[in-house]
Amino acid sequence: ESNNKPPPESSTPPTIASSSPPQEEEEEEKQEWEIQLLASKKAGDTAFQSSNFTVAIQHYTSALSLDPSHYILYSNRSAAYLSNHEKSRALTDAKECIRLNPTWPKGYNRAGAAMLSLGRYGAAREMYQEALTLDGGKNAVAKKGVAMCWEEERRVKVREMELVKQRQQQQEEEERKMKEEQKKEEEKKKEEEKDSTEDDLLDDFFNEVEETNTTTTTATPEPTTPEPAPETQSNNISKQLTKLGTPLSQINRLLPPNYEWKNLNPFYVLDIPHTAPLDIISRRYKALSLLIHPDKCSEKRAKEAFEQVRIAMTLLKEEEKRKHVHDLIEQGQKQGTRDYQVSRTTTTNPTLLSKEEEEKQLQSFQEKAIMKVFATIEQKRRDVERRKRAQEKRERDQEEEEKTKVKKEMEFHKRWREGDRVDLRVGSWRDFQGGDGGKKKKKSRWS
């Protein structure tokens, strides 16, 4: 019986005589699994071409259990996963294909297609570019993929711009409708004479709104800066230092409670008007650096305060970002003016204020509105980052789950190959090929 049964791969060859040499049996076994691998791959290809992607995935998985280093099988299964709408698994197989053969352009095409379907257009474009590089720029699939990535990114930007424009138009439309409704309601109240308390209150309210609007229109000045910027008084940095006060006062100004939200406006950090040119911004940065730089200031929080100044200056150095900040401040000032006007119009008994008091009150509304604009944008950015991290975590978890599953399958098949069952199946295959003699040998093994 031991002479007819081939030894396991990990065991040493027997010393007694055998009907077939161990080396020949190993070659026959190797041919057996290679035949099974090719059959599974061919079945997977046929199923894929018939759009039976689930069956194709099963056949490719069976083939990979026989040869886990077969990068073409990972490529094929990636395509089947993607066609079956299993995007993350398609990306996992594409990455494994690239790991096994980093110089094969098609692996990068698979990864690019998976990333494109996941909406990760920048990363997908990089994959397609790598395929083009490896293929000397002649890869038609990669060229088409790069073009698709650019087109999708353009569409996303267009959609975002359209949404922003749509929200602005919606807000303007709501304000217009609100004014029209107020006007119609006033006219209706003037025409109708009702004795109910509600109607009387509404008449009084709209009369007060009308009076306040008139007062605001004639008296409200254009928003002004509370005090002239130090740079307009002198271009000398030493004179600016006298205007900035002590290091401790500047540190306390830069690091109040919730300073990370208040300091989102870089002009607020540098304490200069948002209309200041770049040379004025640079001089103010140098003056603040001389005052609170940790090498020159011994206060405990000097390093933290200077970091706020450094971040603000880094942001304002770039013209495009500086213009963006300028536009946000202008937007906040307009919103603050509207809020101030609404506040004045909705107050039942508004206090008579001097021009200076009105300017201070208007400035307070504008400062609050500007802070809200920057805080809202920062909150949206953090939300996007949070969603991005969550998505990446889900993809990592899914990939780890898939790797664990594949590892378990590989361990199972390894144990299966090393166990008695594979020996019995190989022996049965030989018996079948050997005809009657083989059948007799099979019976003798179980006797």
PDB file of N, CA, C and O in Angstrom, residues 114-149:
ATOM      1  N   ALA A 114     -10.597  50.913 -11.202  1.00  0.00           N
ATOM      2  CA  ALA A 114     -11.250  50.764  -9.899  1.00  0.00           C
ATOM      3  C   ALA A 114     -11.322  52.095  -9.159  1.00  0.00           C
ATOM      4  O   ALA A 114     -12.355  52.459  -8.583  1.00  0.00           O
ATOM      5  N   MET A 115     -10.211  52.840  -9.169  1.00  0.00           N
ATOM      6  CA  MET A 115     -10.191  54.136  -8.480  1.00  0.00           C
ATOM      7  C   MET A 115     -11.136  55.127  -9.151  1.00  0.00           C
ATOM      8  O   MET A 115     -11.795  55.930  -8.480  1.00  0.00           O
ATOM      9  N   LEU A 116     -11.213  55.067 -10.475  1.00  0.00           N
ATOM     10  CA  LEU A 116     -12.136  55.949 -11.199  1.00  0.00           C
ATOM     11  C   LEU A 116     -13.575  55.663 -10.794  1.00  0.00           C
ATOM     12  O   LEU A 116     -14.368  56.583 -10.587  1.00  0.00           O
ATOM     13  N   SER A 117     -13.911  54.384 -10.635  1.00  0.00           N
ATOM     14  CA  SER A 117     -15.276  54.033 -10.239  1.00  0.00           C
ATOM     15  C   SER A 117     -15.568  54.443  -8.801  1.00  0.00           C
ATOM     16  O   SER A 117     -16.714  54.704  -8.444  1.00  0.00           O
ATOM     17  N   LEU A 118     -14.511  54.521  -7.961  1.00  0.00           N
ATOM     18  CA  LEU A 118     -14.678  54.955  -6.571  1.00  0.00           C
ATOM     19  C   LEU A 118     -14.701  56.466  -6.430  1.00  0.00           C
ATOM     20  O   LEU A 118     -14.863  56.986  -5.334  1.00  0.00           O
ATOM     21  N   GLY A 119     -14.515  57.185  -7.530  1.00  0.00           N
ATOM     22  CA  GLY A 119     -14.524  58.643  -7.484  1.00  0.00           C
ATOM     23  C   GLY A 119     -13.202  59.247  -7.066  1.00  0.00           C
ATOM     24  O   GLY A 119     -13.124  60.441  -6.770  1.00  0.00           O
ATOM     25  N   ARG A 120     -12.140  58.462  -7.052  1.00  0.00           N
ATOM     26  CA  ARG A 120     -10.816  58.967  -6.666  1.00  0.00           C
ATOM     27  C   ARG A 120     -10.047  59.299  -7.954  1.00  0.00           C
ATOM     28  O   ARG A 120      -9.132  58.583  -8.385  1.00  0.00           O
ATOM     29  N   TYR A 121     -10.439  60.418  -8.563  1.00  0.00           N
ATOM     30  CA  TYR A 121      -9.988  60.722  -9.925  1.00  0.00           C
ATOM     31  C   TYR A 121      -8.500  61.045  -9.995  1.00  0.00           C
ATOM     32  O   TYR A 121      -7.818  60.657 -10.946  1.00  0.00           O
ATOM     33  N   GLY A 122      -7.990  61.763  -8.999  1.00  0.00           N
ATOM     34  CA  GLY A 122      -6.565  62.095  -9.024  1.00  0.00           C
ATOM     35  C   GLY A 122      -5.690  60.858  -8.932  1.00  0.00           C
ATOM     36  O   GLY A 122      -4.727  60.697  -9.684  1.00  0.00           O
ATOM     37  N   ALA A 123      -6.025  59.952  -7.997  1.00  0.00           N
ATOM     38  CA  ALA A 123      -5.250  58.721  -7.855  1.00  0.00           C
ATOM     39  C   ALA A 123      -5.390  57.844  -9.094  1.00  0.00           C
ATOM     40  O   ALA A 123      -4.427  57.205  -9.532  1.00  0.00           O
ATOM     41  N   ALA A 124      -6.590  57.806  -9.678  1.00  0.00           N
ATOM     42  CA  ALA A 124      -6.804  57.013 -10.895  1.00  0.00           C
ATOM     43  C   ALA A 124      -5.949  57.544 -12.038  1.00  0.00           C
ATOM     44  O   ALA A 124      -5.342  56.767 -12.802  1.00  0.00           O
ATOM     45  N   ARG A 125      -5.878  58.869 -12.152  1.00  0.00           N
ATOM     46  CA  ARG A 125      -5.069  59.463 -13.218  1.00  0.00           C
ATOM     47  C   ARG A 125      -3.588  59.084 -13.059  1.00  0.00           C
ATOM     48  O   ARG A 125      -2.894  58.827 -14.050  1.00  0.00           O
ATOM     49  N   GLU A 126      -3.111  59.037 -11.814  1.00  0.00           N
ATOM     50  CA  GLU A 126      -1.718  58.650 -11.580  1.00  0.00           C
ATOM     51  C   GLU A 126      -1.466  57.203 -12.028  1.00  0.00           C
ATOM     52  O   GLU A 126      -0.409  56.892 -12.587  1.00  0.00           O
ATOM     53  N   MET A 127      -2.430  56.316 -11.784  1.00  0.00           N
ATOM     54  CA  MET A 127      -2.284  54.925 -12.214  1.00  0.00           C
ATOM     55  C   MET A 127      -2.206  54.836 -13.741  1.00  0.00           C
ATOM     56  O   MET A 127      -1.366  54.127 -14.302  1.00  0.00           O
ATOM     57  N   TYR A 128      -3.110  55.541 -14.409  1.00  0.00           N
ATOM     58  CA  TYR A 128      -3.098  55.521 -15.873  1.00  0.00           C
ATOM     59  C   TYR A 128      -1.805  56.137 -16.429  1.00  0.00           C
ATOM     60  O   TYR A 128      -1.251  55.648 -17.430  1.00  0.00           O
ATOM     61  N   GLN A 129      -1.315  57.174 -15.794  1.00  0.00           N
ATOM     62  CA  GLN A 129      -0.065  57.787 -16.231  1.00  0.00           C
ATOM     63  C   GLN A 129       1.097  56.807 -16.092  1.00  0.00           C
ATOM     64  O   GLN A 129       1.998  56.745 -16.947  1.00  0.00           O
ATOM     65  N   GLU A 130       1.093  56.027 -15.019  1.00  0.00           N
ATOM     66  CA  GLU A 130       2.145  55.036 -14.826  1.00  0.00           C
ATOM     67  C   GLU A 130       2.077  53.966 -15.915  1.00  0.00           C
ATOM     68  O   GLU A 130       3.117  53.512 -16.426  1.00  0.00           O
ATOM     69  N   ALA A 131       0.850  53.568 -16.282  1.00  0.00           N
ATOM     70  CA  ALA A 131       0.698  52.589 -17.368  1.00  0.00           C
ATOM     71  C   ALA A 131       1.248  53.149 -18.676  1.00  0.00           C
ATOM     72  O   ALA A 131       1.916  52.434 -19.444  1.00  0.00           O
ATOM     73  N   LEU A 132       0.986  54.428 -18.929  1.00  0.00           N
ATOM     74  CA  LEU A 132       1.510  55.061 -20.139  1.00  0.00           C
ATOM     75  C   LEU A 132       3.036  55.100 -20.124  1.00  0.00           C
ATOM     76  O   LEU A 132       3.690  54.876 -21.147  1.00  0.00           O
ATOM     77  N   THR A 133       3.586  55.401 -18.959  1.00  0.00           N
ATOM     78  CA  THR A 133       5.045  55.449 -18.851  1.00  0.00           C
ATOM     79  C   THR A 133       5.672  54.091 -19.144  1.00  0.00           C
ATOM     80  O   THR A 133       6.667  53.986 -19.875  1.00  0.00           O
ATOM     81  N   LEU A 134       5.078  53.047 -18.579  1.00  0.00           N
ATOM     82  CA  LEU A 134       5.619  51.703 -18.788  1.00  0.00           C
ATOM     83  C   LEU A 134       5.440  51.235 -20.224  1.00  0.00           C
ATOM     84  O   LEU A 134       6.236  50.427 -20.731  1.00  0.00           O
ATOM     85  N   ASP A 135       4.389  51.730 -20.887  1.00  0.00           N
ATOM     86  CA  ASP A 135       4.082  51.278 -22.244  1.00  0.00           C
ATOM     87  C   ASP A 135       4.568  52.256 -23.307  1.00  0.00           C
ATOM     88  O   ASP A 135       4.120  52.201 -24.463  1.00  0.00           O
ATOM     89  N   GLY A 136       5.423  53.188 -22.925  1.00  0.00           N
ATOM     90  CA  GLY A 136       5.982  54.132 -23.890  1.00  0.00           C
ATOM     91  C   GLY A 136       4.955  55.092 -24.475  1.00  0.00           C
ATOM     92  O   GLY A 136       5.114  55.567 -25.600  1.00  0.00           O
ATOM     93  N   GLY A 137       3.902  55.378 -23.728  1.00  0.00           N
ATOM     94  CA  GLY A 137       2.882  56.324 -24.182  1.00  0.00           C
ATOM     95  C   GLY A 137       1.966  55.786 -25.258  1.00  0.00           C
ATOM     96  O   GLY A 137       1.219  56.545 -25.875  1.00  0.00           O
ATOM     97  N   LYS A 138       1.961  54.451 -25.497  1.00  0.00           N
ATOM     98  CA  LYS A 138       1.166  53.881 -26.582  1.00  0.00           C
ATOM     99  C   LYS A 138      -0.064  53.138 -26.071  1.00  0.00           C
ATOM    100  O   LYS A 138      -0.782  52.538 -26.860  1.00  0.00           O
ATOM    101  N   ASN A 139      -0.306  53.170 -24.765  1.00  0.00           N
ATOM    102  CA  ASN A 139      -1.413  52.407 -24.185  1.00  0.00           C
ATOM    103  C   ASN A 139      -2.716  53.162 -24.401  1.00  0.00           C
ATOM    104  O   ASN A 139      -2.976  54.189 -23.764  1.00  0.00           O
ATOM    105  N   ALA A 140      -3.549  52.663 -25.305  1.00  0.00           N
ATOM    106  CA  ALA A 140      -4.800  53.360 -25.647  1.00  0.00           C
ATOM    107  C   ALA A 140      -5.764  53.397 -24.470  1.00  0.00           C
ATOM    108  O   ALA A 140      -6.454  54.397 -24.247  1.00  0.00           O
ATOM    109  N   VAL A 141      -5.816  52.304 -23.699  1.00  0.00           N
ATOM    110  CA  VAL A 141      -6.714  52.259 -22.542  1.00  0.00           C
ATOM    111  C   VAL A 141      -6.303  53.305 -21.513  1.00  0.00           C
ATOM    112  O   VAL A 141      -7.146  54.014 -20.948  1.00  0.00           O
ATOM    113  N   ALA A 142      -4.994  53.421 -21.266  1.00  0.00           N
ATOM    114  CA  ALA A 142      -4.508  54.406 -20.298  1.00  0.00           C
ATOM    115  C   ALA A 142      -4.772  55.828 -20.774  1.00  0.00           C
ATOM    116  O   ALA A 142      -5.147  56.705 -19.982  1.00  0.00           O
ATOM    117  N   LYS A 143      -4.581  56.079 -22.066  1.00  0.00           N
ATOM    118  CA  LYS A 143      -4.863  57.415 -22.600  1.00  0.00           C
ATOM    119  C   LYS A 143      -6.327  57.784 -22.383  1.00  0.00           C
ATOM    120  O   LYS A 143      -6.654  58.897 -21.954  1.00  0.00           O
ATOM    121  N   LYS A 144      -7.213  56.837 -22.697  1.00  0.00           N
ATOM    122  CA  LYS A 144      -8.639  57.089 -22.504  1.00  0.00           C
ATOM    123  C   LYS A 144      -8.956  57.294 -21.029  1.00  0.00           C
ATOM    124  O   LYS A 144      -9.771  58.152 -20.676  1.00  0.00           O
ATOM    125  N   GLY A 145      -8.293  56.518 -20.152  1.00  0.00           N
ATOM    126  CA  GLY A 145      -8.518  56.663 -18.716  1.00  0.00           C
ATOM    127  C   GLY A 145      -8.099  58.020 -18.199  1.00  0.00           C
ATOM    128  O   GLY A 145      -8.804  58.641 -17.390  1.00  0.00           O
ATOM    129  N   VAL A 146      -6.943  58.520 -18.660  1.00  0.00           N
ATOM    130  CA  VAL A 146      -6.482  59.855 -18.238  1.00  0.00           C
ATOM    131  C   VAL A 146      -7.488  60.918 -18.663  1.00  0.00           C
ATOM    132  O   VAL A 146      -7.844  61.819 -17.889  1.00  0.00           O
ATOM    133  N   ALA A 147      -7.960  60.807 -19.901  1.00  0.00           N
ATOM    134  CA  ALA A 147      -8.940  61.782 -20.397  1.00  0.00           C
ATOM    135  C   ALA A 147     -10.229  61.724 -19.575  1.00  0.00           C
ATOM    136  O   ALA A 147     -10.821  62.768 -19.239  1.00  0.00           O
ATOM    137  N   MET A 148     -10.661  60.522 -19.218  1.00  0.00           N
ATOM    138  CA  MET A 148     -11.875  60.375 -18.414  1.00  0.00           C
ATOM    139  C   MET A 148     -11.699  60.987 -17.025  1.00  0.00           C
ATOM    140  O   MET A 148     -12.612  61.624 -16.498  1.00  0.00           O
ATOM    141  N   CYS A 149     -10.519  60.803 -16.436  1.00  0.00           N
ATOM    142  CA  CYS A 149     -10.252  61.384 -15.114  1.00  0.00           C
ATOM    143  C   CYS A 149     -10.322  62.908 -15.159  1.00  0.00           C
ATOM    144  O   CYS A 149     -10.937  63.548 -14.297  1.00  0.00           O
TER     145      CYS A 149
END
